[in-house]
Amino acid sequence: MPEVTAYAESKGVDVMLWVIWHTLEKQWNEAFDLFEKWGIKGIKVDFMNRDDQMMVQFYEAVAQKAAEKKMVVDFHGAYKPCGLRRKYPNVLTREGLIEFEYNGWTNQDDPVHHNLLPYIRMFPGPMDYIPATMRNSTKENFRPIGDYPMGQGTRAHAMALFVILNSPMTMLPDSPSDYYHEKECTDFLTKIPVEWDETRLLKGKIAEYTVLARRSGNEWFIGAITNWDERSLDLETSFLEPGKYRLEAIEDGINAGKRAEDYRKIETQFQAGDVLKLKLASGGGWVARITPVR
């Protein structure tokens, strides 16, 4: 591990460890002291899967101990948020939802579910959903595959989730080779922040569709998703400051309803107040980066 952390530091990368909660509990002080010695900056604690009194106390103990060691925390296999990160801001995010990995054994993580999360689960706090898979599927073609799960919905839908679903620390679900292979999409994802100055729900209906805008500095990012229904939406841009803007977007390709990986990248310019026309395929989406033209 010292070799790994030293190499990561030379590349400007911090290292987090994925740990099993019971193993951590049994070696409490020794584990945290060793992590600190190695230069670990955070831990992802997993497999708790309960919310009894003892486990609630364990969460707070982890948050406090990690804060003392100047480490961040992600609770996976977690119960729903309860305000812990207000007291311990080093707790960045937690699971507490049906998320991408469920595609390995069930069809519950579908575009209908995606259009429930912003209105229900996201209210109490960030969620470790693991968005932006490059393995995309239509409703008809989806199959749960444990060791190689696919996501339900189009490529543009999957990428829009990276904007819509809030988490200050976000993991990608696929193998690195999948993202190397999809360079255009990966390059777009690297431009999306994970911390925001402003958030606006532009339009939406629970379980049906969502259009959410987030601002970081002078840049806006917008994600739009639909359930399994095809949908055309008019996107008002009057929320922007007056002026001219550059738009870079990933949208559903012409064949996305049959081949979910099909997408189209567009670049254009528009004036604040213009209406943008969005056409979403079944399980489709649209994601955009908007920057002012100087």
PDB file of C-alpha atoms in Angstrom:
ATOM      1  CA  MET A   1       0.000   0.000   0.000  1.00  0.00           C
ATOM      2  CA  PRO A   2       2.752   2.580   0.669  1.00  0.00           C
ATOM      3  CA  GLU A   3       3.932   2.019  -2.909  1.00  0.00           C
ATOM      4  CA  VAL A   4       0.396   2.480  -4.239  1.00  0.00           C
ATOM      5  CA  THR A   5      -0.244   5.679  -2.286  1.00  0.00           C
ATOM      6  CA  ALA A   6       3.177   7.083  -3.218  1.00  0.00           C
ATOM      7  CA  TYR A   7       2.484   6.475  -6.906  1.00  0.00           C
ATOM      8  CA  ALA A   8      -0.984   8.016  -6.599  1.00  0.00           C
ATOM      9  CA  GLU A   9       0.449  11.076  -4.864  1.00  0.00           C
ATOM     10  CA  SER A  10       2.965  11.526  -7.699  1.00  0.00           C
ATOM     11  CA  LYS A  11      -0.029  11.728 -10.072  1.00  0.00           C
ATOM     12  CA  GLY A  12      -2.015  14.109  -7.857  1.00  0.00           C
ATOM     13  CA  VAL A  13      -4.511  11.397  -6.893  1.00  0.00           C
ATOM     14  CA  ASP A  14      -5.754  10.571  -3.385  1.00  0.00           C
ATOM     15  CA  VAL A  15      -6.518   6.976  -2.371  1.00  0.00           C
ATOM     16  CA  MET A  16      -9.659   5.653  -0.668  1.00  0.00           C
ATOM     17  CA  LEU A  17     -10.060   2.124   0.660  1.00  0.00           C
ATOM     18  CA  TRP A  18     -13.146  -0.046   0.357  1.00  0.00           C
ATOM     19  CA  VAL A  19     -13.602  -1.783   3.724  1.00  0.00           C
ATOM     20  CA  ILE A  20     -15.998  -4.319   5.240  1.00  0.00           C
ATOM     21  CA  TRP A  21     -17.653  -2.800   8.306  1.00  0.00           C
ATOM     22  CA  HIS A  22     -17.271  -5.835  10.592  1.00  0.00           C
ATOM     23  CA  THR A  23     -13.574  -6.214   9.776  1.00  0.00           C
ATOM     24  CA  LEU A  24     -13.076  -2.515  10.524  1.00  0.00           C
ATOM     25  CA  GLU A  25     -14.965  -2.773  13.809  1.00  0.00           C
ATOM     26  CA  LYS A  26     -12.860  -5.714  15.019  1.00  0.00           C
ATOM     27  CA  GLN A  27      -9.557  -3.884  14.339  1.00  0.00           C
ATOM     28  CA  TRP A  28     -10.727  -0.363  15.076  1.00  0.00           C
ATOM     29  CA  ASN A  29      -7.687   1.573  16.303  1.00  0.00           C
ATOM     30  CA  GLU A  30      -5.163  -0.591  14.473  1.00  0.00           C
ATOM     31  CA  ALA A  31      -6.992  -0.143  11.162  1.00  0.00           C
ATOM     32  CA  PHE A  32      -7.372   3.633  11.365  1.00  0.00           C
ATOM     33  CA  ASP A  33      -3.772   4.074  12.520  1.00  0.00           C
ATOM     34  CA  LEU A  34      -2.543   1.927   9.641  1.00  0.00           C
ATOM     35  CA  PHE A  35      -4.687   3.793   7.111  1.00  0.00           C
ATOM     36  CA  GLU A  36      -3.255   7.073   8.382  1.00  0.00           C
ATOM     37  CA  LYS A  37       0.300   5.710   8.130  1.00  0.00           C
ATOM     38  CA  TRP A  38      -0.336   4.629   4.541  1.00  0.00           C
ATOM     39  CA  GLY A  39      -1.614   8.088   3.605  1.00  0.00           C
ATOM     40  CA  ILE A  40      -5.187   6.962   2.931  1.00  0.00           C
ATOM     41  CA  LYS A  41      -7.553   9.926   2.473  1.00  0.00           C
ATOM     42  CA  GLY A  42     -10.884   8.176   2.900  1.00  0.00           C
ATOM     43  CA  ILE A  43     -12.814   4.941   3.356  1.00  0.00           C
ATOM     44  CA  LYS A  44     -15.859   3.409   1.704  1.00  0.00           C
ATOM     45  CA  VAL A  45     -17.503   1.290   4.415  1.00  0.00           C
ATOM     46  CA  ASP A  46     -19.772  -1.467   3.104  1.00  0.00           C
ATOM     47  CA  PHE A  47     -22.176  -4.334   3.861  1.00  0.00           C
ATOM     48  CA  MET A  48     -23.821  -2.931   7.013  1.00  0.00           C
ATOM     49  CA  ASN A  49     -27.329  -3.481   5.597  1.00  0.00           C
ATOM     50  CA  ARG A  50     -29.186  -2.632   8.827  1.00  0.00           C
ATOM     51  CA  ASP A  51     -30.272   0.380  10.876  1.00  0.00           C
ATOM     52  CA  ASP A  52     -30.657  -0.846  14.461  1.00  0.00           C
ATOM     53  CA  GLN A  53     -29.326   1.193  17.399  1.00  0.00           C
ATOM     54  CA  MET A  54     -25.919  -0.485  17.419  1.00  0.00           C
ATOM     55  CA  MET A  55     -25.433   0.206  13.705  1.00  0.00           C
ATOM     56  CA  VAL A  56     -26.539   3.842  13.988  1.00  0.00           C
ATOM     57  CA  GLN A  57     -23.923   4.278  16.723  1.00  0.00           C
ATOM     58  CA  PHE A  58     -21.324   2.577  14.508  1.00  0.00           C
ATOM     59  CA  TYR A  59     -21.956   5.120  11.717  1.00  0.00           C
ATOM     60  CA  GLU A  60     -21.317   8.033  14.057  1.00  0.00           C
ATOM     61  CA  ALA A  61     -18.206   6.387  15.490  1.00  0.00           C
ATOM     62  CA  VAL A  62     -16.804   5.918  11.977  1.00  0.00           C
ATOM     63  CA  ALA A  63     -17.583   9.510  11.026  1.00  0.00           C
ATOM     64  CA  GLN A  64     -15.941  10.863  14.180  1.00  0.00           C
ATOM     65  CA  LYS A  65     -12.844   8.657  13.962  1.00  0.00           C
ATOM     66  CA  ALA A  66     -12.383   9.430  10.276  1.00  0.00           C
ATOM     67  CA  ALA A  67     -12.697  13.149  10.997  1.00  0.00           C
ATOM     68  CA  GLU A  68      -9.961  12.856  13.629  1.00  0.00           C
ATOM     69  CA  LYS A  69      -7.764  11.197  10.992  1.00  0.00           C
ATOM     70  CA  LYS A  70      -8.759  13.799   8.365  1.00  0.00           C
ATOM     71  CA  MET A  71     -10.422  11.174   6.186  1.00  0.00           C
ATOM     72  CA  VAL A  72     -13.637  11.332   4.175  1.00  0.00           C
ATOM     73  CA  VAL A  73     -16.306   8.618   4.378  1.00  0.00           C
ATOM     74  CA  ASP A  74     -18.742   6.969   1.971  1.00  0.00           C
ATOM     75  CA  PHE A  75     -21.260   4.614   3.611  1.00  0.00           C
ATOM     76  CA  HIS A  76     -22.226   1.911   1.112  1.00  0.00           C
ATOM     77  CA  GLY A  77     -24.707  -0.811   2.026  1.00  0.00           C
ATOM     78  CA  ALA A  78     -26.277   1.971   4.079  1.00  0.00           C
ATOM     79  CA  TYR A  79     -29.641   3.012   5.454  1.00  0.00           C
ATOM     80  CA  LYS A  80     -31.253   6.259   4.305  1.00  0.00           C
ATOM     81  CA  PRO A  81     -29.681   9.610   5.334  1.00  0.00           C
ATOM     82  CA  CYS A  82     -30.541  11.028   8.751  1.00  0.00           C
ATOM     83  CA  GLY A  83     -28.539  14.271   8.927  1.00  0.00           C
ATOM     84  CA  LEU A  84     -25.198  12.785  10.017  1.00  0.00           C
ATOM     85  CA  ARG A  85     -23.262  14.788   7.434  1.00  0.00           C
ATOM     86  CA  ARG A  86     -24.478  18.030   9.022  1.00  0.00           C
ATOM     87  CA  LYS A  87     -22.461  17.141  12.106  1.00  0.00           C
ATOM     88  CA  TYR A  88     -19.670  15.403  10.180  1.00  0.00           C
ATOM     89  CA  PRO A  89     -19.133  17.084   6.790  1.00  0.00           C
ATOM     90  CA  ASN A  90     -16.407  14.533   6.034  1.00  0.00           C
ATOM     91  CA  VAL A  91     -19.271  12.092   5.365  1.00  0.00           C
ATOM     92  CA  LEU A  92     -19.555  12.796   1.655  1.00  0.00           C
ATOM     93  CA  THR A  93     -22.278  10.417   0.521  1.00  0.00           C
ATOM     94  CA  ARG A  94     -24.029   7.117   1.164  1.00  0.00           C
ATOM     95  CA  GLU A  95     -25.972   4.464  -0.690  1.00  0.00           C
ATOM     96  CA  GLY A  96     -29.397   3.865   0.867  1.00  0.00           C
ATOM     97  CA  LEU A  97     -31.151   3.295  -2.464  1.00  0.00           C
ATOM     98  CA  ILE A  98     -31.606   0.859  -5.320  1.00  0.00           C
ATOM     99  CA  GLU A  99     -28.667   1.835  -7.508  1.00  0.00           C
ATOM    100  CA  PHE A 100     -26.744   0.650 -10.557  1.00  0.00           C
ATOM    101  CA  GLU A 101     -25.318  -2.578  -9.138  1.00  0.00           C
ATOM    102  CA  TYR A 102     -28.872  -3.916  -8.708  1.00  0.00           C
ATOM    103  CA  ASN A 103     -28.923  -4.395 -12.489  1.00  0.00           C
ATOM    104  CA  GLY A 104     -26.826  -7.490 -11.856  1.00  0.00           C
ATOM    105  CA  TRP A 105     -29.806  -9.390 -10.409  1.00  0.00           C
ATOM    106  CA  THR A 106     -33.033  -7.410 -10.912  1.00  0.00           C
ATOM    107  CA  ASN A 107     -34.787  -4.976 -13.271  1.00  0.00           C
ATOM    108  CA  GLN A 108     -35.814  -2.535 -10.498  1.00  0.00           C
ATOM    109  CA  ASP A 109     -33.234   0.128 -11.419  1.00  0.00           C
ATOM    110  CA  ASP A 110     -35.095   1.304 -14.500  1.00  0.00           C
ATOM    111  CA  PRO A 111     -35.923   4.766 -15.939  1.00  0.00           C
ATOM    112  CA  VAL A 112     -39.141   4.927 -13.900  1.00  0.00           C
ATOM    113  CA  HIS A 113     -37.062   4.461 -10.745  1.00  0.00           C
ATOM    114  CA  HIS A 114     -34.582   7.084 -11.980  1.00  0.00           C
ATOM    115  CA  ASN A 115     -37.477   9.552 -12.138  1.00  0.00           C
ATOM    116  CA  LEU A 116     -38.433   8.795  -8.531  1.00  0.00           C
ATOM    117  CA  LEU A 117     -34.998   9.369  -7.007  1.00  0.00           C
ATOM    118  CA  PRO A 118     -34.725  13.174  -7.481  1.00  0.00           C
ATOM    119  CA  TYR A 119     -38.107  13.737  -5.823  1.00  0.00           C
ATOM    120  CA  ILE A 120     -37.792  11.276  -2.927  1.00  0.00           C
ATOM    121  CA  ARG A 121     -34.393   9.815  -2.037  1.00  0.00           C
ATOM    122  CA  MET A 122     -32.322  12.858  -3.032  1.00  0.00           C
ATOM    123  CA  PHE A 123     -34.161  15.184  -0.632  1.00  0.00           C
ATOM    124  CA  PRO A 124     -32.420  14.055   2.598  1.00  0.00           C
ATOM    125  CA  GLY A 125     -28.930  13.992   1.127  1.00  0.00           C
ATOM    126  CA  PRO A 126     -26.426  12.817  -1.501  1.00  0.00           C
ATOM    127  CA  MET A 127     -26.636   9.295  -2.854  1.00  0.00           C
ATOM    128  CA  ASP A 128     -23.930   6.933  -4.020  1.00  0.00           C
ATOM    129  CA  TYR A 129     -25.777   5.748  -7.134  1.00  0.00           C
ATOM    130  CA  ILE A 130     -22.757   5.001  -9.407  1.00  0.00           C
ATOM    131  CA  PRO A 131     -24.049   6.624 -12.649  1.00  0.00           C
ATOM    132  CA  ALA A 132     -22.908   6.877 -16.281  1.00  0.00           C
ATOM    133  CA  THR A 133     -22.579   3.302 -17.485  1.00  0.00           C
ATOM    134  CA  MET A 134     -21.442   2.789 -21.066  1.00  0.00           C
ATOM    135  CA  ARG A 135     -23.348  -0.539 -21.211  1.00  0.00           C
ATOM    136  CA  ASN A 136     -26.818   0.613 -22.167  1.00  0.00           C
ATOM    137  CA  SER A 137     -30.000  -1.320 -22.850  1.00  0.00           C
ATOM    138  CA  THR A 138     -33.541  -0.837 -24.075  1.00  0.00           C
ATOM    139  CA  LYS A 139     -36.416  -2.218 -22.029  1.00  0.00           C
ATOM    140  CA  GLU A 140     -36.764  -5.178 -24.386  1.00  0.00           C
ATOM    141  CA  ASN A 141     -33.066  -6.079 -24.451  1.00  0.00           C
ATOM    142  CA  PHE A 142     -32.275  -5.777 -20.747  1.00  0.00           C
ATOM    143  CA  ARG A 143     -31.058  -8.865 -18.888  1.00  0.00           C
ATOM    144  CA  PRO A 144     -29.628  -8.986 -15.338  1.00  0.00           C
ATOM    145  CA  ILE A 145     -26.027 -10.200 -15.696  1.00  0.00           C
ATOM    146  CA  GLY A 146     -24.184 -10.465 -12.396  1.00  0.00           C
ATOM    147  CA  ASP A 147     -20.587 -10.093 -13.534  1.00  0.00           C
ATOM    148  CA  TYR A 148     -21.243  -7.665 -16.412  1.00  0.00           C
ATOM    149  CA  PRO A 149     -24.342  -5.578 -15.580  1.00  0.00           C
ATOM    150  CA  MET A 150     -25.930  -3.265 -18.114  1.00  0.00           C
ATOM    151  CA  GLY A 151     -27.883  -0.108 -17.363  1.00  0.00           C
ATOM    152  CA  GLN A 152     -31.507   0.418 -18.360  1.00  0.00           C
ATOM    153  CA  GLY A 153     -32.026   3.382 -20.655  1.00  0.00           C
ATOM    154  CA  THR A 154     -30.020   5.065 -23.377  1.00  0.00           C
ATOM    155  CA  ARG A 155     -26.441   6.312 -23.331  1.00  0.00           C
ATOM    156  CA  ALA A 156     -27.647   9.927 -23.070  1.00  0.00           C
ATOM    157  CA  HIS A 157     -29.939   8.915 -20.190  1.00  0.00           C
ATOM    158  CA  ALA A 158     -27.051   7.273 -18.317  1.00  0.00           C
ATOM    159  CA  MET A 159     -24.862  10.352 -18.735  1.00  0.00           C
ATOM    160  CA  ALA A 160     -27.651  12.718 -17.681  1.00  0.00           C
ATOM    161  CA  LEU A 161     -27.844  10.848 -14.365  1.00  0.00           C
ATOM    162  CA  PHE A 162     -24.326  12.115 -13.618  1.00  0.00           C
ATOM    163  CA  VAL A 163     -25.809  15.631 -13.419  1.00  0.00           C
ATOM    164  CA  ILE A 164     -29.226  14.841 -11.961  1.00  0.00           C
ATOM    165  CA  LEU A 165     -28.240  12.511  -9.101  1.00  0.00           C
ATOM    166  CA  ASN A 166     -26.265  14.456  -6.520  1.00  0.00           C
ATOM    167  CA  SER A 167     -23.148  13.083  -4.815  1.00  0.00           C
ATOM    168  CA  PRO A 168     -19.953  14.993  -3.896  1.00  0.00           C
ATOM    169  CA  MET A 169     -18.045  11.779  -4.615  1.00  0.00           C
ATOM    170  CA  THR A 170     -19.125   9.771  -7.630  1.00  0.00           C
ATOM    171  CA  MET A 171     -17.875   6.378  -8.797  1.00  0.00           C
ATOM    172  CA  LEU A 172     -18.191   5.115 -12.348  1.00  0.00           C
ATOM    173  CA  PRO A 173     -19.712   1.617 -12.621  1.00  0.00           C
ATOM    174  CA  ASP A 174     -17.838   0.086 -15.540  1.00  0.00           C
ATOM    175  CA  SER A 175     -14.336  -1.182 -16.214  1.00  0.00           C
ATOM    176  CA  PRO A 176     -11.768   1.519 -17.108  1.00  0.00           C
ATOM    177  CA  SER A 177     -11.441  -0.116 -20.535  1.00  0.00           C
ATOM    178  CA  ASP A 178     -15.102   0.722 -21.265  1.00  0.00           C
ATOM    179  CA  TYR A 179     -14.385   4.420 -20.760  1.00  0.00           C
ATOM    180  CA  TYR A 180     -11.129   4.334 -22.731  1.00  0.00           C
ATOM    181  CA  HIS A 181     -13.139   2.823 -25.585  1.00  0.00           C
ATOM    182  CA  GLU A 182     -15.815   5.563 -25.355  1.00  0.00           C
ATOM    183  CA  LYS A 183     -13.480   8.557 -25.370  1.00  0.00           C
ATOM    184  CA  GLU A 184     -16.014  11.164 -26.527  1.00  0.00           C
ATOM    185  CA  CYS A 185     -18.431  10.347 -23.712  1.00  0.00           C
ATOM    186  CA  THR A 186     -15.636  10.034 -21.160  1.00  0.00           C
ATOM    187  CA  ASP A 187     -14.193  13.422 -22.113  1.00  0.00           C
ATOM    188  CA  PHE A 188     -17.645  14.948 -21.613  1.00  0.00           C
ATOM    189  CA  LEU A 189     -18.039  13.322 -18.181  1.00  0.00           C
ATOM    190  CA  THR A 190     -14.692  14.704 -16.999  1.00  0.00           C
ATOM    191  CA  LYS A 191     -16.069  18.238 -17.447  1.00  0.00           C
ATOM    192  CA  ILE A 192     -18.981  17.680 -15.037  1.00  0.00           C
ATOM    193  CA  PRO A 193     -18.280  18.889 -11.464  1.00  0.00           C
ATOM    194  CA  VAL A 194     -19.501  17.098  -8.347  1.00  0.00           C
ATOM    195  CA  GLU A 195     -19.963  20.243  -6.233  1.00  0.00           C
ATOM    196  CA  TRP A 196     -22.475  22.918  -7.176  1.00  0.00           C
ATOM    197  CA  ASP A 197     -23.240  26.570  -6.473  1.00  0.00           C
ATOM    198  CA  GLU A 198     -26.883  26.442  -7.560  1.00  0.00           C
ATOM    199  CA  THR A 199     -29.501  23.840  -8.471  1.00  0.00           C
ATOM    200  CA  ARG A 200     -32.809  24.345 -10.283  1.00  0.00           C
ATOM    201  CA  LEU A 201     -35.520  21.867 -11.180  1.00  0.00           C
ATOM    202  CA  LEU A 202     -36.621  23.259 -14.546  1.00  0.00           C
ATOM    203  CA  LYS A 203     -39.506  20.866 -15.093  1.00  0.00           C
ATOM    204  CA  GLY A 204     -40.558  17.369 -14.192  1.00  0.00           C
ATOM    205  CA  LYS A 205     -43.228  14.946 -13.062  1.00  0.00           C
ATOM    206  CA  ILE A 206     -42.532  12.226 -10.540  1.00  0.00           C
ATOM    207  CA  ALA A 207     -41.950   8.797 -12.144  1.00  0.00           C
ATOM    208  CA  GLU A 208     -42.237  10.319 -15.636  1.00  0.00           C
ATOM    209  CA  TYR A 209     -39.538  12.869 -16.495  1.00  0.00           C
ATOM    210  CA  THR A 210     -37.001  15.230 -14.932  1.00  0.00           C
ATOM    211  CA  VAL A 211     -35.088  18.254 -16.213  1.00  0.00           C
ATOM    212  CA  LEU A 212     -32.552  19.533 -13.680  1.00  0.00           C
ATOM    213  CA  ALA A 213     -29.975  22.330 -14.046  1.00  0.00           C
ATOM    214  CA  ARG A 214     -26.897  22.815 -11.873  1.00  0.00           C
ATOM    215  CA  ARG A 215     -24.421  25.694 -11.884  1.00  0.00           C
ATOM    216  CA  SER A 216     -20.721  25.630 -11.036  1.00  0.00           C
ATOM    217  CA  GLY A 217     -19.120  29.058 -11.360  1.00  0.00           C
ATOM    218  CA  ASN A 218     -20.283  30.500 -14.684  1.00  0.00           C
ATOM    219  CA  GLU A 219     -21.050  27.105 -16.247  1.00  0.00           C
ATOM    220  CA  TRP A 220     -24.415  25.362 -16.256  1.00  0.00           C
ATOM    221  CA  PHE A 221     -25.010  21.644 -16.675  1.00  0.00           C
ATOM    222  CA  ILE A 222     -28.458  20.293 -17.496  1.00  0.00           C
ATOM    223  CA  GLY A 223     -29.672  16.703 -17.328  1.00  0.00           C
ATOM    224  CA  ALA A 224     -32.981  15.530 -18.770  1.00  0.00           C
ATOM    225  CA  ILE A 225     -34.385  11.997 -18.513  1.00  0.00           C
ATOM    226  CA  THR A 226     -37.665  10.265 -19.289  1.00  0.00           C
ATOM    227  CA  ASN A 227     -39.215   6.976 -18.210  1.00  0.00           C
ATOM    228  CA  TRP A 228     -39.970   4.323 -20.844  1.00  0.00           C
ATOM    229  CA  ASP A 229     -42.178   6.797 -22.760  1.00  0.00           C
ATOM    230  CA  GLU A 230     -40.775   8.760 -25.682  1.00  0.00           C
ATOM    231  CA  ARG A 231     -41.040  12.454 -24.922  1.00  0.00           C
ATOM    232  CA  SER A 232     -40.569  15.866 -26.541  1.00  0.00           C
ATOM    233  CA  LEU A 233     -39.797  18.754 -24.197  1.00  0.00           C
ATOM    234  CA  ASP A 234     -39.398  22.508 -24.606  1.00  0.00           C
ATOM    235  CA  LEU A 235     -36.540  23.773 -22.468  1.00  0.00           C
ATOM    236  CA  GLU A 236     -36.847  27.438 -21.524  1.00  0.00           C
ATOM    237  CA  THR A 237     -33.461  29.132 -20.965  1.00  0.00           C
ATOM    238  CA  SER A 238     -34.736  32.341 -19.369  1.00  0.00           C
ATOM    239  CA  PHE A 239     -33.068  31.298 -16.085  1.00  0.00           C
ATOM    240  CA  LEU A 240     -29.707  32.219 -17.637  1.00  0.00           C
ATOM    241  CA  GLU A 241     -28.182  35.677 -17.379  1.00  0.00           C
ATOM    242  CA  PRO A 242     -28.724  37.693 -20.595  1.00  0.00           C
ATOM    243  CA  GLY A 243     -26.183  36.955 -23.288  1.00  0.00           C
ATOM    244  CA  LYS A 244     -24.928  34.417 -25.777  1.00  0.00           C
ATOM    245  CA  TYR A 245     -24.043  30.863 -24.751  1.00  0.00           C
ATOM    246  CA  ARG A 246     -22.239  27.864 -26.145  1.00  0.00           C
ATOM    247  CA  LEU A 247     -23.981  24.523 -25.790  1.00  0.00           C
ATOM    248  CA  GLU A 248     -22.248  21.140 -25.882  1.00  0.00           C
ATOM    249  CA  ALA A 249     -24.675  18.239 -25.502  1.00  0.00           C
ATOM    250  CA  ILE A 250     -25.072  14.486 -25.714  1.00  0.00           C
ATOM    251  CA  GLU A 251     -28.518  13.515 -26.989  1.00  0.00           C
ATOM    252  CA  ASP A 252     -30.302  10.350 -28.070  1.00  0.00           C
ATOM    253  CA  GLY A 253     -29.313   9.163 -31.529  1.00  0.00           C
ATOM    254  CA  ILE A 254     -31.895   8.444 -34.198  1.00  0.00           C
ATOM    255  CA  ASN A 255     -31.786   4.712 -33.388  1.00  0.00           C
ATOM    256  CA  ALA A 256     -31.570   5.021 -29.583  1.00  0.00           C
ATOM    257  CA  GLY A 257     -35.039   3.523 -29.114  1.00  0.00           C
ATOM    258  CA  LYS A 258     -33.771   0.250 -30.578  1.00  0.00           C
ATOM    259  CA  ARG A 259     -30.045   0.468 -29.868  1.00  0.00           C
ATOM    260  CA  ALA A 260     -29.596   2.190 -26.530  1.00  0.00           C
ATOM    261  CA  GLU A 261     -25.904   3.028 -27.052  1.00  0.00           C
ATOM    262  CA  ASP A 262     -26.750   5.261 -30.025  1.00  0.00           C
ATOM    263  CA  TYR A 263     -26.142   8.927 -29.253  1.00  0.00           C
ATOM    264  CA  ARG A 264     -25.269  12.159 -30.996  1.00  0.00           C
ATOM    265  CA  LYS A 265     -22.975  14.923 -29.780  1.00  0.00           C
ATOM    266  CA  ILE A 266     -23.982  18.443 -30.764  1.00  0.00           C
ATOM    267  CA  GLU A 267     -22.336  21.839 -30.382  1.00  0.00           C
ATOM    268  CA  THR A 268     -24.180  25.075 -31.047  1.00  0.00           C
ATOM    269  CA  GLN A 269     -24.779  28.584 -29.727  1.00  0.00           C
ATOM    270  CA  PHE A 270     -27.954  30.273 -28.508  1.00  0.00           C
ATOM    271  CA  GLN A 271     -29.227  33.363 -26.707  1.00  0.00           C
ATOM    272  CA  ALA A 272     -30.526  33.303 -23.137  1.00  0.00           C
ATOM    273  CA  GLY A 273     -34.304  33.086 -23.368  1.00  0.00           C
ATOM    274  CA  ASP A 274     -34.295  30.826 -26.421  1.00  0.00           C
ATOM    275  CA  VAL A 275     -36.317  27.620 -26.238  1.00  0.00           C
ATOM    276  CA  LEU A 276     -34.338  24.419 -26.795  1.00  0.00           C
ATOM    277  CA  LYS A 277     -36.206  21.473 -28.303  1.00  0.00           C
ATOM    278  CA  LEU A 278     -35.442  18.116 -26.669  1.00  0.00           C
ATOM    279  CA  LYS A 279     -36.515  14.785 -28.140  1.00  0.00           C
ATOM    280  CA  LEU A 280     -36.045  11.850 -25.776  1.00  0.00           C
ATOM    281  CA  ALA A 281     -36.290   8.222 -26.869  1.00  0.00           C
ATOM    282  CA  SER A 282     -37.889   5.526 -24.724  1.00  0.00           C
ATOM    283  CA  GLY A 283     -35.720   5.469 -21.604  1.00  0.00           C
ATOM    284  CA  GLY A 284     -33.887   8.387 -23.153  1.00  0.00           C
ATOM    285  CA  GLY A 285     -32.047  11.448 -22.006  1.00  0.00           C
ATOM    286  CA  TRP A 286     -30.149  14.615 -22.792  1.00  0.00           C
ATOM    287  CA  VAL A 287     -27.194  16.182 -21.010  1.00  0.00           C
ATOM    288  CA  ALA A 288     -25.574  19.531 -21.745  1.00  0.00           C
ATOM    289  CA  ARG A 289     -22.778  21.834 -20.710  1.00  0.00           C
ATOM    290  CA  ILE A 290     -23.579  25.526 -21.176  1.00  0.00           C
ATOM    291  CA  THR A 291     -20.877  28.202 -21.060  1.00  0.00           C
ATOM    292  CA  PRO A 292     -21.081  31.949 -21.762  1.00  0.00           C
ATOM    293  CA  VAL A 293     -19.561  33.220 -24.995  1.00  0.00           C
ATOM    294  CA  ARG A 294     -17.089  35.977 -24.250  1.00  0.00           C
TER     295      ARG A 294
END
